[in-house]
PDB file of C-alpha atoms in Angstrom:
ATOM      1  CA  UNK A 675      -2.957 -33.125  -8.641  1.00  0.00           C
ATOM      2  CA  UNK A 676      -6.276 -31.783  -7.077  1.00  0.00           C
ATOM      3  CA  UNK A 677      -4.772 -30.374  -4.326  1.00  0.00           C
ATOM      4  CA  UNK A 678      -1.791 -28.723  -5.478  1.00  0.00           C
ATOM      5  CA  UNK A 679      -4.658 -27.217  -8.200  1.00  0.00           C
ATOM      6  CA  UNK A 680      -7.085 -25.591  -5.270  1.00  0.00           C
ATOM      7  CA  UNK A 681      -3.789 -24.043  -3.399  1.00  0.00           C
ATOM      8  CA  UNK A 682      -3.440 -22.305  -6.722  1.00  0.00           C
ATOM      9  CA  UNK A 683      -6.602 -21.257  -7.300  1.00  0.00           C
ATOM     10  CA  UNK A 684      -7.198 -20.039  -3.428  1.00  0.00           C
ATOM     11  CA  UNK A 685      -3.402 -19.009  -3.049  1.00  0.00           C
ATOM     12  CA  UNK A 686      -1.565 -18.542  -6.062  1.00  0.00           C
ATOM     13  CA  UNK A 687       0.246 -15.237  -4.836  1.00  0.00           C
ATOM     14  CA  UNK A 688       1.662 -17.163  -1.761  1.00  0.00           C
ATOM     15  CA  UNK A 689       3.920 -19.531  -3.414  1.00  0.00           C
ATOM     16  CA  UNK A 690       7.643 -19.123  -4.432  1.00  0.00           C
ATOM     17  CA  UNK A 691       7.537 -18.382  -7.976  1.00  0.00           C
ATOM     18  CA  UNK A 692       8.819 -16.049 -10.326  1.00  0.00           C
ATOM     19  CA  UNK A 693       7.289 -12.722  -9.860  1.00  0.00           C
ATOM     20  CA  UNK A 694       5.261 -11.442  -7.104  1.00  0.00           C
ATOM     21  CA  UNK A 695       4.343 -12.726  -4.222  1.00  0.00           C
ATOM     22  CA  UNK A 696       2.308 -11.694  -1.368  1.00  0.00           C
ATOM     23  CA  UNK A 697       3.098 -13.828   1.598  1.00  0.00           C
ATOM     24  CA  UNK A 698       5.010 -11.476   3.424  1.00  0.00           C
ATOM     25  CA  UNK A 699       2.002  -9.035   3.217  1.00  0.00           C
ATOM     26  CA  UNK A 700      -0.708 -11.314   3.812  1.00  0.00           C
ATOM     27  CA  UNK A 701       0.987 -13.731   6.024  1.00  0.00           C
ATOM     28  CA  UNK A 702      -2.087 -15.156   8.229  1.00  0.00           C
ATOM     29  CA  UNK A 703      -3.935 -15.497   4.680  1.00  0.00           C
ATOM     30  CA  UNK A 704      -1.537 -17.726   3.293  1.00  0.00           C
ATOM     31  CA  UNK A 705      -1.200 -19.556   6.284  1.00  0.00           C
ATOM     32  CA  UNK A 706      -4.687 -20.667   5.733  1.00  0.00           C
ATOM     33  CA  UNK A 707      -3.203 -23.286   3.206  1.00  0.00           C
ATOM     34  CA  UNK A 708      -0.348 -24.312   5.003  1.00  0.00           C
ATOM     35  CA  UNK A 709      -1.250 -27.936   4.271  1.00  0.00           C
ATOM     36  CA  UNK A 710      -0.356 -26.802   0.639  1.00  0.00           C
ATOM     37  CA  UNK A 711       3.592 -27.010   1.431  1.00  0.00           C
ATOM     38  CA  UNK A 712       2.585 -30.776   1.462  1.00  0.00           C
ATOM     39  CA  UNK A 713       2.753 -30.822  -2.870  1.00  0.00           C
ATOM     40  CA  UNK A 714       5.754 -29.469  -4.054  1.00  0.00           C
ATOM     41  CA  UNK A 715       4.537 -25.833  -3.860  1.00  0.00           C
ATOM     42  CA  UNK A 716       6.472 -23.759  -1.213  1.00  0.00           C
ATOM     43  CA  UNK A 717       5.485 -19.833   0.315  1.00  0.00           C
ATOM     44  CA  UNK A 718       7.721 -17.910  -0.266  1.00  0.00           C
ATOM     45  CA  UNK A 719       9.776 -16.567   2.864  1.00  0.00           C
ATOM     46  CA  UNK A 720      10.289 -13.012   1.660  1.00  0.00           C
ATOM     47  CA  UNK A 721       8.164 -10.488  -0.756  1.00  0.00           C
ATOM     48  CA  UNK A 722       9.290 -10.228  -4.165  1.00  0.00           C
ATOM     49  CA  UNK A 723       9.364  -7.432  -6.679  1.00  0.00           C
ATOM     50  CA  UNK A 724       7.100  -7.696 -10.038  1.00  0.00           C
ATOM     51  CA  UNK A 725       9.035  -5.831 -12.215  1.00  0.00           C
ATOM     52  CA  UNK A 726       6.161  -3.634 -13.334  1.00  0.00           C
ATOM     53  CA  UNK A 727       4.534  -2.895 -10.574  1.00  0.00           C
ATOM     54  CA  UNK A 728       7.061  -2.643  -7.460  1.00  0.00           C
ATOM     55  CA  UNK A 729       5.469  -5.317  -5.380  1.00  0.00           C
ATOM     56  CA  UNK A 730       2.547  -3.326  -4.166  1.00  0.00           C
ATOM     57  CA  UNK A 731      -0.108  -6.206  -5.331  1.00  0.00           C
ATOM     58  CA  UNK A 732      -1.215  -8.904  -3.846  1.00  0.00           C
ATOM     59  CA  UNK A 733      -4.425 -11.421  -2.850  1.00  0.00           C
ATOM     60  CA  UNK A 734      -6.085  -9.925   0.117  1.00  0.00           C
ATOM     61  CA  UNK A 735      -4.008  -7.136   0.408  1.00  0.00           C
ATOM     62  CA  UNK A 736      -6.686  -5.061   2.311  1.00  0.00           C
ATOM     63  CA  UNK A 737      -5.464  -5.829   5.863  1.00  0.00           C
ATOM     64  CA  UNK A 738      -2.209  -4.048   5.299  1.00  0.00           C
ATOM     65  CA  UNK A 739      -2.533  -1.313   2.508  1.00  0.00           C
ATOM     66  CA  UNK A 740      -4.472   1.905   2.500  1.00  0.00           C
ATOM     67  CA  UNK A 741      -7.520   1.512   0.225  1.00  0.00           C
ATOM     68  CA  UNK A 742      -5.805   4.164  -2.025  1.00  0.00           C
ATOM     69  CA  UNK A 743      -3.047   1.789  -2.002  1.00  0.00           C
ATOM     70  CA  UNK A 744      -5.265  -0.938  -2.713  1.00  0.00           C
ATOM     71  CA  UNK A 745      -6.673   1.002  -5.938  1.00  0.00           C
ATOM     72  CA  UNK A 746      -3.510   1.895  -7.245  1.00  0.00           C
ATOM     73  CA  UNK A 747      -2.295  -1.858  -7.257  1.00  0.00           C
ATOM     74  CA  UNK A 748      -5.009  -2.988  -8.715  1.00  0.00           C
ATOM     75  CA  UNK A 749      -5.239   0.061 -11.329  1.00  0.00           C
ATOM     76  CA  UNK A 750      -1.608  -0.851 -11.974  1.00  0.00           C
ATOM     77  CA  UNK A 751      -1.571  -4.539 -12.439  1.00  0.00           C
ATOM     78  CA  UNK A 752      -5.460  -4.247 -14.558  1.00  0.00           C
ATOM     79  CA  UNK A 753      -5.432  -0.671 -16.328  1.00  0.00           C
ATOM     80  CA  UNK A 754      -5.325  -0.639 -20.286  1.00  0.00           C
ATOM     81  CA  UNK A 755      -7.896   1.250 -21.174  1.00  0.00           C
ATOM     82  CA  UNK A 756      -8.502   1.525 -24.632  1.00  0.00           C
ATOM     83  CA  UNK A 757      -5.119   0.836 -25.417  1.00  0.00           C
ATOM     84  CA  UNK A 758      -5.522  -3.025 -27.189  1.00  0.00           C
ATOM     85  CA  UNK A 759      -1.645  -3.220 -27.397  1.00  0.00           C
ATOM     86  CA  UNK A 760      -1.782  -3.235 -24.437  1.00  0.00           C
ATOM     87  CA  UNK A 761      -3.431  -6.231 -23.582  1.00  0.00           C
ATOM     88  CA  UNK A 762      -1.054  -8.871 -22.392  1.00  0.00           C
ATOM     89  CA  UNK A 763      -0.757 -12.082 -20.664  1.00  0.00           C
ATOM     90  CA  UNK A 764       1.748 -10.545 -18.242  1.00  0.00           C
ATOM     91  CA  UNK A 765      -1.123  -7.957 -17.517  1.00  0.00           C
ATOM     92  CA  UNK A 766      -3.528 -10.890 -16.935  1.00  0.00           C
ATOM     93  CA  UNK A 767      -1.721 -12.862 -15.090  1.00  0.00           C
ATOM     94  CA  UNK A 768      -0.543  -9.718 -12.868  1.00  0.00           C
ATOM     95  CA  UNK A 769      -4.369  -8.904 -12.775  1.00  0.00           C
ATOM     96  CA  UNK A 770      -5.469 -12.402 -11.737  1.00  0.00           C
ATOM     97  CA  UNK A 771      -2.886 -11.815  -8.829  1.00  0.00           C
ATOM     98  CA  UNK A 772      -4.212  -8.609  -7.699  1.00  0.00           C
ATOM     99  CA  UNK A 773      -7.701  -9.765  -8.331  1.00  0.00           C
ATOM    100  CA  UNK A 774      -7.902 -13.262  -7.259  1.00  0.00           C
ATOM    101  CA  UNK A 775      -9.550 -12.736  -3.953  1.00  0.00           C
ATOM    102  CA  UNK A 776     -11.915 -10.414  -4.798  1.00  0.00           C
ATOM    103  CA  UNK A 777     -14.083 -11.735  -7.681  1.00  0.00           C
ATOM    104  CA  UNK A 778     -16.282 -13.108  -4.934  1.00  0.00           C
ATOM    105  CA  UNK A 779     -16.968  -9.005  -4.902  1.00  0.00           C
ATOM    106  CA  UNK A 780     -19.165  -9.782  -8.574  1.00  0.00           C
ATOM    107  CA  UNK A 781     -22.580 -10.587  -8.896  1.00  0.00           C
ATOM    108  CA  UNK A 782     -21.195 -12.411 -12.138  1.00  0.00           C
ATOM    109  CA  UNK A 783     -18.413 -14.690 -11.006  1.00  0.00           C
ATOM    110  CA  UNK A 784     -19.994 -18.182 -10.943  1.00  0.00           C
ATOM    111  CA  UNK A 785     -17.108 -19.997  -9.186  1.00  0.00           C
ATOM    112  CA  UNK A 786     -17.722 -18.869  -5.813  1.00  0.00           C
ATOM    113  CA  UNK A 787     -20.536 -17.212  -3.468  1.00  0.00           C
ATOM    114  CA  UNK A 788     -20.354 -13.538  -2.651  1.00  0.00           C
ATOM    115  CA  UNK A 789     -18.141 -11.767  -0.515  1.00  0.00           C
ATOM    116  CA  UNK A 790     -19.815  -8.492  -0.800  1.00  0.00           C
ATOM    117  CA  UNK A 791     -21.731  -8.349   2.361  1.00  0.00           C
ATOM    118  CA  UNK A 792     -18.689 -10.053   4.578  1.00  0.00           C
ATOM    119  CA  UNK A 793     -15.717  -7.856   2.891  1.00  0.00           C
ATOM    120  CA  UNK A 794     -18.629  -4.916   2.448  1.00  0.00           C
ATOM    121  CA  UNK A 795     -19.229  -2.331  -0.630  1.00  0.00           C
ATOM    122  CA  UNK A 796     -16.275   0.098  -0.274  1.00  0.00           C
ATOM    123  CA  UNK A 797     -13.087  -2.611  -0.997  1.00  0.00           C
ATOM    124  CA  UNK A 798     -15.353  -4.126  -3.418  1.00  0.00           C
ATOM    125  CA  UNK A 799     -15.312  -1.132  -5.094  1.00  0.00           C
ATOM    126  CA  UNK A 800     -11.381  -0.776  -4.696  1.00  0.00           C
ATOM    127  CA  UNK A 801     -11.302  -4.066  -7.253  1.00  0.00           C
ATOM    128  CA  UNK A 802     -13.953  -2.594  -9.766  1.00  0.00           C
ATOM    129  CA  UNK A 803     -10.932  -3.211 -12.794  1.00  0.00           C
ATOM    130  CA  UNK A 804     -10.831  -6.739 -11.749  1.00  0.00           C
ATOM    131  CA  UNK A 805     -14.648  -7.492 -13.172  1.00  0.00           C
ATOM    132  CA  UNK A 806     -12.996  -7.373 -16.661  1.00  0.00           C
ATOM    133  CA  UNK A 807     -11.790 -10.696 -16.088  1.00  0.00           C
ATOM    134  CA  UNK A 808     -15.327 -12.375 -15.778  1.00  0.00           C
ATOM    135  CA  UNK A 809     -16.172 -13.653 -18.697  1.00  0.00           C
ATOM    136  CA  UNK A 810     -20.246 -13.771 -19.697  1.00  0.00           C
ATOM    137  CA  UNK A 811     -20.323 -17.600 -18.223  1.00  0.00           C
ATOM    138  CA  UNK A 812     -19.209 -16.352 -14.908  1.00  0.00           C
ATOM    139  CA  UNK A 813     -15.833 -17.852 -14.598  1.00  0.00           C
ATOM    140  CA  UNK A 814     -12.232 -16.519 -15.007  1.00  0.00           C
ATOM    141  CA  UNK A 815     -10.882 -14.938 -18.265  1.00  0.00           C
ATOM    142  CA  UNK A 816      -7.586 -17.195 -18.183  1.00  0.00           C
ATOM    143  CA  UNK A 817      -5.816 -15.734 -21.712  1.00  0.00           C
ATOM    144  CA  UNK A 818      -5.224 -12.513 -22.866  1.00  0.00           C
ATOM    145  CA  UNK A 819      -6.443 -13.655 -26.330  1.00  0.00           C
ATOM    146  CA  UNK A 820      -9.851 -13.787 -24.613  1.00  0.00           C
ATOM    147  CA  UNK A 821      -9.718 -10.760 -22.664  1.00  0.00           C
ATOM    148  CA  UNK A 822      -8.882  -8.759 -26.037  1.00  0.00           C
ATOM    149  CA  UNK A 823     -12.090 -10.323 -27.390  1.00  0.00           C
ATOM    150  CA  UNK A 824     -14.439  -9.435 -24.478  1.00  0.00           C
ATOM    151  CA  UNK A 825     -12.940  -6.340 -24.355  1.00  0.00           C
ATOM    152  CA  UNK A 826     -12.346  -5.027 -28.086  1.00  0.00           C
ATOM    153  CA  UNK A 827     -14.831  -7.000 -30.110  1.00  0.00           C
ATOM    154  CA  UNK A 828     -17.699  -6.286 -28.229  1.00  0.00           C
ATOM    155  CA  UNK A 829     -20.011  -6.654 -31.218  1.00  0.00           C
ATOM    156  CA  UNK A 830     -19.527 -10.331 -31.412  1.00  0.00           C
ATOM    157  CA  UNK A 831     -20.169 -13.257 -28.817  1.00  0.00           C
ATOM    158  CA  UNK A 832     -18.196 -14.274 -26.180  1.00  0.00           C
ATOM    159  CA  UNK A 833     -15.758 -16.576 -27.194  1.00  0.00           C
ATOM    160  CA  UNK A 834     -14.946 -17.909 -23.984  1.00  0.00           C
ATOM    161  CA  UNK A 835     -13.942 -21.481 -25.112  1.00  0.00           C
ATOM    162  CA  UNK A 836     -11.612 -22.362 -27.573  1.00  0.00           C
ATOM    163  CA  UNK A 837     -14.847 -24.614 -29.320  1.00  0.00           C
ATOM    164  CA  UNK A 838     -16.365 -21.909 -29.900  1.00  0.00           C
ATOM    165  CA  UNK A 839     -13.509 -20.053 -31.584  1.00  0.00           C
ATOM    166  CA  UNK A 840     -13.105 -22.821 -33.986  1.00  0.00           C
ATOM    167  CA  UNK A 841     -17.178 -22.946 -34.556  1.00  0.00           C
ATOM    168  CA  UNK A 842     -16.063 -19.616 -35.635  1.00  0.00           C
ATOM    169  CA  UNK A 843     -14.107 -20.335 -37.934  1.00  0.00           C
TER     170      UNK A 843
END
């Protein structure tokens, strides 16, 4: 349902789910969407542990880690470098967590205005990694399939659709 889908996209690291969860960090954020308990989605009542990254990643994490803190969760949940292997949907979906609140930070993110001036220059910086899941129409990279292709086939278009993959083809 609609509303159970924009307490995702607003809140996803709140909720009980497998994985991480912020809501124990960022408590007064996921209050916000309180409302959201409403739908069958429920905040967690205690922090969980992503097994990769020892729980140090979150939405708006900025109120209660140090911004080196805040660049090594992000760095941890987002970093592959040039490492395609590496290139997961675990690491996307980790990085969407991380990221989620901040790609209001880039000029290129469609979806939403920008947060730039309000959360100012130096924590947008602290979520640099997270711009690699824009894709070129200004929304979210969803699949690892299509950050791979942004990423590592950089001589072809974007293939941010799955029409155009099959045009492709």
């Amino acid at each position: 349902d609609a509303c159970k889908g924009l307490c995702l996209e607003k809140r996803s690291c709140c909720f009980d789910k497998p994985g991480y969860s912020c809501y124990e960090m960022e408590k007064d954020w996921c209050d916000e969407y309180k409302a959201c308990e409403k739908t069958d989605l429920k905040f967690l009542g205690g922090a969980t542990t992503s097994k990769s990254n020892g729980g140090n990643s979150g939405g708006s994490i900025a109120s209660q880690l140090t911004p080196e803190e805040i660049e090594k969760a992000v760095y941890d949940a987002c970093y592959f470098g040039d490492d395609e292997s590496r290139v997961t949907q675990e690491l996307v979906t980790q990085c969407h967590t991380v990221c989620q609140s901040r790609f209001c930070c880039f000029d290129s993110y469609k979806l939403q205005g920008s947060c730039r001036a309000t959360v100012g220059e130096d924590e947008c910086e602290l979520y640099s990694l997270c711009e690699q899941l824009i894709n070129a129409n200004g929304g979210e990279v969803k699949t690892f399939i299509e950050l791979d292709l942004k990423e590592f086939d950089s001589d072809k278009p974007d293939l941010s659709t799955s029409e155009q993959m099959i045009e492709k083809d």
